[in-house]
C-alpha cells in the first residue's frame, strides 16, 4: 500500500537553529514528491517538486533533497516567520483515472521561537 | 502565477441549509480540480476529483448526493454542501492542476473556506 510518513510530528527550534524535516515514502513508482507549507487557516502553499533520487531544490532558507526512500526539508537559520506546518505529498506511478491524485503525509508542525 | 481563489472564505449557516463554495483558477486553466476537507490538526483528506465537463469522482465514504460538485469550465469548480449538518463543519480547500505547463503534476491550492453549521 502506498504510504507517506512525516517526522517529527512537531519540531520546536530557536531562531537560527538549523534542522531537517523528514518525509519517508513507500510507493509503487515515484512520479514526483511535493513539499507544501501551510499556515493556520490557509490553504497549502507550494514549495518544491522533486522527481528523482539525488535531486535538490533550494528556496531562501529551505532546501529539499530526495533519495529513493525519503525526502528531507532542510531549514537553515530559521526565522519565526518560517513557523508553519510543512506537508509532503507523493504522486505514485499508478494513474488513477489520470487524475494524478496525491498521497499526503500528516505534516510536521514547525515552531521557531525568537 | 498559478493563483487559485475560493469564495467565500468563511460561511456560517443553519442546519438543513445548502452552501455553495466556488473555486477559481485565476491565471491558468485547470483540467482537474480537487476538493479536500481538513479537520483541526489533521492533514488534508481528498473528497473528490473533478474534471471539466465530466462527473466528479468521489473518494470512498464521501456522499456524492450530499457534496455536489460541478466543474463547468476550465477555471471554475463549485462544491455544494446540501442539507448541511453540524458534522459538516470543517475547512474545505480546493486545488487545481494546470493544463499542460512546465510541471504537469503540481496542484495549486486555494486559501480555503471555513464552514460552520449551527
PDB file of C-alpha atoms in Angstrom:
ATOM      1  CA  UNK A   1       0.000   0.000   0.000  1.00  0.00           C
ATOM      2  CA  UNK A   2       1.298   3.449  -0.908  1.00  0.00           C
ATOM      3  CA  UNK A   3       2.206   5.409   2.186  1.00  0.00           C
ATOM      4  CA  UNK A   4       3.826   8.692   3.163  1.00  0.00           C
ATOM      5  CA  UNK A   5       5.118   9.274   6.696  1.00  0.00           C
ATOM      6  CA  UNK A   6       6.419  12.547   8.045  1.00  0.00           C
ATOM      7  CA  UNK A   7       8.541  13.042  11.126  1.00  0.00           C
ATOM      8  CA  UNK A   8       8.651  14.516  13.609  1.00  0.00           C
ATOM      9  CA  UNK A   9       5.033  15.486  14.183  1.00  0.00           C
ATOM     10  CA  UNK A  10       6.181  18.736  15.735  1.00  0.00           C
ATOM     11  CA  UNK A  11       9.514  20.495  15.981  1.00  0.00           C
ATOM     12  CA  UNK A  12      10.396  23.456  18.154  1.00  0.00           C
ATOM     13  CA  UNK A  13      13.567  25.364  17.337  1.00  0.00           C
ATOM     14  CA  UNK A  14      15.209  28.541  18.442  1.00  0.00           C
ATOM     15  CA  UNK A  15      15.650  31.211  15.804  1.00  0.00           C
ATOM     16  CA  UNK A  16      18.821  30.429  13.876  1.00  0.00           C
ATOM     17  CA  UNK A  17      18.870  26.758  14.879  1.00  0.00           C
ATOM     18  CA  UNK A  18      19.069  24.698  11.688  1.00  0.00           C
ATOM     19  CA  UNK A  19      17.336  21.332  11.384  1.00  0.00           C
ATOM     20  CA  UNK A  20      15.638  18.917   8.967  1.00  0.00           C
ATOM     21  CA  UNK A  21      12.171  17.511   8.459  1.00  0.00           C
ATOM     22  CA  UNK A  22      11.735  14.014   7.104  1.00  0.00           C
ATOM     23  CA  UNK A  23       9.281  12.534   4.637  1.00  0.00           C
ATOM     24  CA  UNK A  24       9.608   8.802   4.006  1.00  0.00           C
ATOM     25  CA  UNK A  25       7.561   7.061   1.374  1.00  0.00           C
ATOM     26  CA  UNK A  26       6.709   3.629   0.055  1.00  0.00           C
ATOM     27  CA  UNK A  27       5.017   3.876  -3.318  1.00  0.00           C
ATOM     28  CA  UNK A  28       4.905   1.880  -6.498  1.00  0.00           C
ATOM     29  CA  UNK A  29       6.831   4.088  -8.864  1.00  0.00           C
ATOM     30  CA  UNK A  30       7.518   7.660  -7.829  1.00  0.00           C
ATOM     31  CA  UNK A  31       6.397  10.310 -10.290  1.00  0.00           C
ATOM     32  CA  UNK A  32       7.060  13.259  -8.055  1.00  0.00           C
ATOM     33  CA  UNK A  33       7.395  14.376  -4.444  1.00  0.00           C
ATOM     34  CA  UNK A  34       5.993  17.710  -3.359  1.00  0.00           C
ATOM     35  CA  UNK A  35       6.583  19.927  -0.370  1.00  0.00           C
ATOM     36  CA  UNK A  36       3.974  22.430   0.739  1.00  0.00           C
ATOM     37  CA  UNK A  37       3.795  24.944   3.562  1.00  0.00           C
ATOM     38  CA  UNK A  38       0.500  25.555   5.335  1.00  0.00           C
ATOM     39  CA  UNK A  39      -0.214  28.412   7.703  1.00  0.00           C
ATOM     40  CA  UNK A  40      -3.156  28.118  10.133  1.00  0.00           C
ATOM     41  CA  UNK A  41      -6.490  28.760   8.444  1.00  0.00           C
ATOM     42  CA  UNK A  42      -4.972  28.886   4.964  1.00  0.00           C
ATOM     43  CA  UNK A  43      -4.520  26.573   2.026  1.00  0.00           C
ATOM     44  CA  UNK A  44      -1.176  24.865   1.355  1.00  0.00           C
ATOM     45  CA  UNK A  45       1.437  26.922  -0.448  1.00  0.00           C
ATOM     46  CA  UNK A  46       3.558  25.084  -2.989  1.00  0.00           C
ATOM     47  CA  UNK A  47       7.290  24.969  -2.231  1.00  0.00           C
ATOM     48  CA  UNK A  48       9.115  22.300  -4.245  1.00  0.00           C
ATOM     49  CA  UNK A  49       8.753  19.397  -6.637  1.00  0.00           C
ATOM     50  CA  UNK A  50      11.381  16.648  -6.735  1.00  0.00           C
ATOM     51  CA  UNK A  51      11.325  13.952  -9.392  1.00  0.00           C
ATOM     52  CA  UNK A  52      14.301  11.668  -8.965  1.00  0.00           C
ATOM     53  CA  UNK A  53      16.792  10.497  -6.353  1.00  0.00           C
ATOM     54  CA  UNK A  54      19.681  12.890  -5.939  1.00  0.00           C
ATOM     55  CA  UNK A  55      17.692  15.933  -6.938  1.00  0.00           C
ATOM     56  CA  UNK A  56      17.884  19.055  -4.773  1.00  0.00           C
ATOM     57  CA  UNK A  57      15.909  22.293  -4.790  1.00  0.00           C
ATOM     58  CA  UNK A  58      16.505  25.468  -2.790  1.00  0.00           C
ATOM     59  CA  UNK A  59      14.424  28.475  -1.889  1.00  0.00           C
ATOM     60  CA  UNK A  60      15.675  31.039   0.590  1.00  0.00           C
ATOM     61  CA  UNK A  61      16.338  29.174   3.856  1.00  0.00           C
ATOM     62  CA  UNK A  62      14.791  25.935   2.614  1.00  0.00           C
ATOM     63  CA  UNK A  63      16.465  23.088   0.768  1.00  0.00           C
ATOM     64  CA  UNK A  64      14.695  19.896  -0.283  1.00  0.00           C
ATOM     65  CA  UNK A  65      16.519  16.687  -1.139  1.00  0.00           C
ATOM     66  CA  UNK A  66      15.332  13.316  -2.370  1.00  0.00           C
ATOM     67  CA  UNK A  67      16.553   9.728  -2.091  1.00  0.00           C
ATOM     68  CA  UNK A  68      14.881   6.517  -3.202  1.00  0.00           C
ATOM     69  CA  UNK A  69      13.143   6.159   0.145  1.00  0.00           C
ATOM     70  CA  UNK A  70      12.768   9.623   1.647  1.00  0.00           C
ATOM     71  CA  UNK A  71      12.988  13.345   1.293  1.00  0.00           C
ATOM     72  CA  UNK A  72      14.397  15.914   3.654  1.00  0.00           C
ATOM     73  CA  UNK A  73      13.450  19.529   4.022  1.00  0.00           C
ATOM     74  CA  UNK A  74      16.439  21.318   5.491  1.00  0.00           C
ATOM     75  CA  UNK A  75      15.869  24.628   7.193  1.00  0.00           C
ATOM     76  CA  UNK A  76      18.942  26.785   7.647  1.00  0.00           C
ATOM     77  CA  UNK A  77      18.997  29.549  10.258  1.00  0.00           C
ATOM     78  CA  UNK A  78      15.201  29.656  10.510  1.00  0.00           C
ATOM     79  CA  UNK A  79      13.245  32.746  11.456  1.00  0.00           C
ATOM     80  CA  UNK A  80       9.938  32.963  13.349  1.00  0.00           C
ATOM     81  CA  UNK A  81       8.118  33.569  10.061  1.00  0.00           C
ATOM     82  CA  UNK A  82       9.142  30.077   8.973  1.00  0.00           C
ATOM     83  CA  UNK A  83       6.764  28.694  11.587  1.00  0.00           C
ATOM     84  CA  UNK A  84       4.077  26.662   9.802  1.00  0.00           C
ATOM     85  CA  UNK A  85       3.030  23.108   9.085  1.00  0.00           C
ATOM     86  CA  UNK A  86       5.063  21.530   6.312  1.00  0.00           C
ATOM     87  CA  UNK A  87       3.289  18.925   4.228  1.00  0.00           C
ATOM     88  CA  UNK A  88       4.819  16.299   1.999  1.00  0.00           C
ATOM     89  CA  UNK A  89       2.883  14.601  -0.802  1.00  0.00           C
ATOM     90  CA  UNK A  90       3.779  11.960  -3.347  1.00  0.00           C
ATOM     91  CA  UNK A  91       2.458  11.204  -6.791  1.00  0.00           C
ATOM     92  CA  UNK A  92       2.675   7.449  -7.287  1.00  0.00           C
ATOM     93  CA  UNK A  93       3.221   5.575 -10.513  1.00  0.00           C
ATOM     94  CA  UNK A  94      -0.327   4.341 -10.785  1.00  0.00           C
ATOM     95  CA  UNK A  95      -2.509   6.778 -12.678  1.00  0.00           C
ATOM     96  CA  UNK A  96      -5.876   6.829 -11.018  1.00  0.00           C
ATOM     97  CA  UNK A  97      -8.080   7.712 -13.934  1.00  0.00           C
ATOM     98  CA  UNK A  98      -5.349  10.116 -14.980  1.00  0.00           C
ATOM     99  CA  UNK A  99      -6.331  12.447 -12.195  1.00  0.00           C
ATOM    100  CA  UNK A 100      -2.875  12.451 -10.592  1.00  0.00           C
ATOM    101  CA  UNK A 101      -4.050  12.274  -7.020  1.00  0.00           C
ATOM    102  CA  UNK A 102      -1.535  12.907  -4.309  1.00  0.00           C
ATOM    103  CA  UNK A 103      -0.759  10.754  -1.283  1.00  0.00           C
ATOM    104  CA  UNK A 104      -0.310  13.060   1.687  1.00  0.00           C
ATOM    105  CA  UNK A 105       1.756  12.852   4.821  1.00  0.00           C
ATOM    106  CA  UNK A 106       0.297  14.092   8.099  1.00  0.00           C
ATOM    107  CA  UNK A 107       2.636  17.075   8.232  1.00  0.00           C
ATOM    108  CA  UNK A 108       5.255  18.457  10.589  1.00  0.00           C
ATOM    109  CA  UNK A 109       4.359  21.471  12.664  1.00  0.00           C
ATOM    110  CA  UNK A 110       7.410  23.708  12.897  1.00  0.00           C
ATOM    111  CA  UNK A 111       7.646  26.362  15.584  1.00  0.00           C
ATOM    112  CA  UNK A 112      10.528  28.824  15.552  1.00  0.00           C
ATOM    113  CA  UNK A 113      10.963  30.762  18.756  1.00  0.00           C
ATOM    114  CA  UNK A 114      12.595  34.215  18.624  1.00  0.00           C
TER     115      UNK A 114
ATOM    116  CA  UNK B   1       1.259  32.888 -11.406  1.00  0.00           C
ATOM    117  CA  UNK B   2      -0.814  29.805 -10.501  1.00  0.00           C
ATOM    118  CA  UNK B   3      -3.279  31.564  -8.237  1.00  0.00           C
ATOM    119  CA  UNK B   4      -6.401  29.817  -7.005  1.00  0.00           C
ATOM    120  CA  UNK B   5      -9.195  31.668  -5.250  1.00  0.00           C
ATOM    121  CA  UNK B   6     -12.080  30.417  -3.140  1.00  0.00           C
ATOM    122  CA  UNK B   7     -15.290  32.123  -2.213  1.00  0.00           C
ATOM    123  CA  UNK B   8     -16.479  32.580   0.404  1.00  0.00           C
ATOM    124  CA  UNK B   9     -13.530  32.430   2.787  1.00  0.00           C
ATOM    125  CA  UNK B  10     -15.869  31.620   5.636  1.00  0.00           C
ATOM    126  CA  UNK B  11     -19.559  30.894   5.998  1.00  0.00           C
ATOM    127  CA  UNK B  12     -21.928  30.229   8.873  1.00  0.00           C
ATOM    128  CA  UNK B  13     -25.231  28.576   8.109  1.00  0.00           C
ATOM    129  CA  UNK B  14     -28.134  26.922   9.835  1.00  0.00           C
ATOM    130  CA  UNK B  15     -28.553  23.181   9.895  1.00  0.00           C
ATOM    131  CA  UNK B  16     -30.529  21.937   6.907  1.00  0.00           C
ATOM    132  CA  UNK B  17     -29.496  24.674   4.509  1.00  0.00           C
ATOM    133  CA  UNK B  18     -27.210  24.323   1.486  1.00  0.00           C
ATOM    134  CA  UNK B  19     -23.935  26.114   0.967  1.00  0.00           C
ATOM    135  CA  UNK B  20     -22.050  26.650  -2.279  1.00  0.00           C
ATOM    136  CA  UNK B  21     -18.292  27.156  -2.386  1.00  0.00           C
ATOM    137  CA  UNK B  22     -16.567  28.401  -5.520  1.00  0.00           C
ATOM    138  CA  UNK B  23     -13.035  27.575  -6.606  1.00  0.00           C
ATOM    139  CA  UNK B  24     -11.436  29.540  -9.428  1.00  0.00           C
ATOM    140  CA  UNK B  25      -8.076  29.323 -11.123  1.00  0.00           C
ATOM    141  CA  UNK B  26      -7.297  32.962 -11.828  1.00  0.00           C
ATOM    142  CA  UNK B  27      -4.355  32.891 -14.199  1.00  0.00           C
ATOM    143  CA  UNK B  28      -4.360  29.402 -15.664  1.00  0.00           C
ATOM    144  CA  UNK B  29      -6.697  26.774 -16.997  1.00  0.00           C
ATOM    145  CA  UNK B  30      -7.247  23.681 -14.902  1.00  0.00           C
ATOM    146  CA  UNK B  31      -8.309  20.393 -16.398  1.00  0.00           C
ATOM    147  CA  UNK B  32      -8.624  18.863 -12.975  1.00  0.00           C
ATOM    148  CA  UNK B  33      -9.674  20.325  -9.654  1.00  0.00           C
ATOM    149  CA  UNK B  34      -9.631  18.602  -6.317  1.00  0.00           C
ATOM    150  CA  UNK B  35     -11.723  19.164  -3.215  1.00  0.00           C
ATOM    151  CA  UNK B  36     -10.339  18.456   0.225  1.00  0.00           C
ATOM    152  CA  UNK B  37     -11.558  18.845   3.752  1.00  0.00           C
ATOM    153  CA  UNK B  38      -9.331  19.314   6.725  1.00  0.00           C
ATOM    154  CA  UNK B  39     -10.162  18.872  10.380  1.00  0.00           C
ATOM    155  CA  UNK B  40      -8.178  20.684  13.080  1.00  0.00           C
ATOM    156  CA  UNK B  41      -4.623  19.445  13.447  1.00  0.00           C
ATOM    157  CA  UNK B  42      -5.120  16.867  10.710  1.00  0.00           C
ATOM    158  CA  UNK B  43      -3.821  16.600   7.191  1.00  0.00           C
ATOM    159  CA  UNK B  44      -5.811  17.028   4.021  1.00  0.00           C
ATOM    160  CA  UNK B  45      -8.459  14.481   3.159  1.00  0.00           C
ATOM    161  CA  UNK B  46      -9.348  14.209  -0.502  1.00  0.00           C
ATOM    162  CA  UNK B  47     -13.087  14.279  -1.041  1.00  0.00           C
ATOM    163  CA  UNK B  48     -13.413  14.259  -4.802  1.00  0.00           C
ATOM    164  CA  UNK B  49     -11.719  14.919  -8.090  1.00  0.00           C
ATOM    165  CA  UNK B  50     -13.449  16.821 -10.824  1.00  0.00           C
ATOM    166  CA  UNK B  51     -12.611  17.135 -14.469  1.00  0.00           C
ATOM    167  CA  UNK B  52     -14.040  19.865 -16.627  1.00  0.00           C
ATOM    168  CA  UNK B  53     -17.190  18.739 -18.368  1.00  0.00           C
ATOM    169  CA  UNK B  54     -17.497  15.362 -16.668  1.00  0.00           C
ATOM    170  CA  UNK B  55     -18.849  13.919 -13.447  1.00  0.00           C
ATOM    171  CA  UNK B  56     -16.723  14.125 -10.345  1.00  0.00           C
ATOM    172  CA  UNK B  57     -15.028  11.071  -8.890  1.00  0.00           C
ATOM    173  CA  UNK B  58     -15.701  10.743  -5.184  1.00  0.00           C
ATOM    174  CA  UNK B  59     -13.496   9.081  -2.612  1.00  0.00           C
ATOM    175  CA  UNK B  60     -14.806   6.161  -0.653  1.00  0.00           C
ATOM    176  CA  UNK B  61     -17.078   7.272   2.156  1.00  0.00           C
ATOM    177  CA  UNK B  62     -17.918  10.655   0.628  1.00  0.00           C
ATOM    178  CA  UNK B  63     -21.612  11.039  -0.174  1.00  0.00           C
ATOM    179  CA  UNK B  64     -21.948  12.336  -3.708  1.00  0.00           C
ATOM    180  CA  UNK B  65     -25.555  13.407  -3.132  1.00  0.00           C
ATOM    181  CA  UNK B  66     -24.510  15.496  -0.177  1.00  0.00           C
ATOM    182  CA  UNK B  67     -21.416  17.071  -1.680  1.00  0.00           C
ATOM    183  CA  UNK B  68     -22.370  18.160  -5.180  1.00  0.00           C
ATOM    184  CA  UNK B  69     -19.506  19.119  -7.425  1.00  0.00           C
ATOM    185  CA  UNK B  70     -19.780  20.974 -10.700  1.00  0.00           C
ATOM    186  CA  UNK B  71     -16.812  21.734 -12.929  1.00  0.00           C
ATOM    187  CA  UNK B  72     -18.434  23.776 -15.655  1.00  0.00           C
ATOM    188  CA  UNK B  73     -15.355  25.424 -17.104  1.00  0.00           C
ATOM    189  CA  UNK B  74     -11.578  25.196 -17.118  1.00  0.00           C
ATOM    190  CA  UNK B  75     -11.389  27.886 -14.444  1.00  0.00           C
ATOM    191  CA  UNK B  76     -14.321  27.193 -12.144  1.00  0.00           C
ATOM    192  CA  UNK B  77     -15.452  24.343  -9.918  1.00  0.00           C
ATOM    193  CA  UNK B  78     -18.137  24.524  -7.262  1.00  0.00           C
ATOM    194  CA  UNK B  79     -18.835  22.404  -4.212  1.00  0.00           C
ATOM    195  CA  UNK B  80     -22.334  22.489  -2.773  1.00  0.00           C
ATOM    196  CA  UNK B  81     -22.887  21.056   0.670  1.00  0.00           C
ATOM    197  CA  UNK B  82     -26.550  20.105   0.686  1.00  0.00           C
ATOM    198  CA  UNK B  83     -28.670  19.906   3.838  1.00  0.00           C
ATOM    199  CA  UNK B  84     -25.686  20.813   5.943  1.00  0.00           C
ATOM    200  CA  UNK B  85     -25.376  19.487   9.480  1.00  0.00           C
ATOM    201  CA  UNK B  86     -23.009  20.431  12.304  1.00  0.00           C
ATOM    202  CA  UNK B  87     -20.767  17.449  11.498  1.00  0.00           C
ATOM    203  CA  UNK B  88     -20.128  19.017   8.074  1.00  0.00           C
ATOM    204  CA  UNK B  89     -18.383  21.920   9.767  1.00  0.00           C
ATOM    205  CA  UNK B  90     -14.830  21.870   8.517  1.00  0.00           C
ATOM    206  CA  UNK B  91     -12.193  23.641   6.462  1.00  0.00           C
ATOM    207  CA  UNK B  92     -12.762  22.975   2.769  1.00  0.00           C
ATOM    208  CA  UNK B  93      -9.879  23.519   0.383  1.00  0.00           C
ATOM    209  CA  UNK B  94      -9.769  23.213  -3.382  1.00  0.00           C
ATOM    210  CA  UNK B  95      -6.767  22.732  -5.600  1.00  0.00           C
ATOM    211  CA  UNK B  96      -6.238  22.911  -9.322  1.00  0.00           C
ATOM    212  CA  UNK B  97      -3.860  21.137 -11.655  1.00  0.00           C
ATOM    213  CA  UNK B  98      -2.772  23.294 -14.578  1.00  0.00           C
ATOM    214  CA  UNK B  99      -3.492  22.253 -18.119  1.00  0.00           C
ATOM    215  CA  UNK B 100      -0.133  21.469 -19.700  1.00  0.00           C
ATOM    216  CA  UNK B 101       2.555  23.725 -18.344  1.00  0.00           C
ATOM    217  CA  UNK B 102       6.104  23.111 -17.228  1.00  0.00           C
ATOM    218  CA  UNK B 103       5.236  20.736 -14.418  1.00  0.00           C
ATOM    219  CA  UNK B 104       2.158  18.682 -15.013  1.00  0.00           C
ATOM    220  CA  UNK B 105       1.661  17.090 -11.636  1.00  0.00           C
ATOM    221  CA  UNK B 106       1.653  20.088  -9.348  1.00  0.00           C
ATOM    222  CA  UNK B 107      -1.511  21.174  -7.617  1.00  0.00           C
ATOM    223  CA  UNK B 108      -2.075  24.751  -6.547  1.00  0.00           C
ATOM    224  CA  UNK B 109      -4.342  25.386  -3.626  1.00  0.00           C
ATOM    225  CA  UNK B 110      -6.970  27.926  -2.794  1.00  0.00           C
ATOM    226  CA  UNK B 111      -7.000  29.708   0.575  1.00  0.00           C
ATOM    227  CA  UNK B 112      -9.766  27.503   1.941  1.00  0.00           C
ATOM    228  CA  UNK B 113     -13.322  28.031   3.156  1.00  0.00           C
ATOM    229  CA  UNK B 114     -14.240  27.684   6.800  1.00  0.00           C
ATOM    230  CA  UNK B 115     -17.772  26.256   7.072  1.00  0.00           C
ATOM    231  CA  UNK B 116     -19.605  26.362  10.385  1.00  0.00           C
ATOM    232  CA  UNK B 117     -23.029  24.765  10.587  1.00  0.00           C
ATOM    233  CA  UNK B 118     -25.106  25.764  13.597  1.00  0.00           C
TER     234      UNK B 118
END
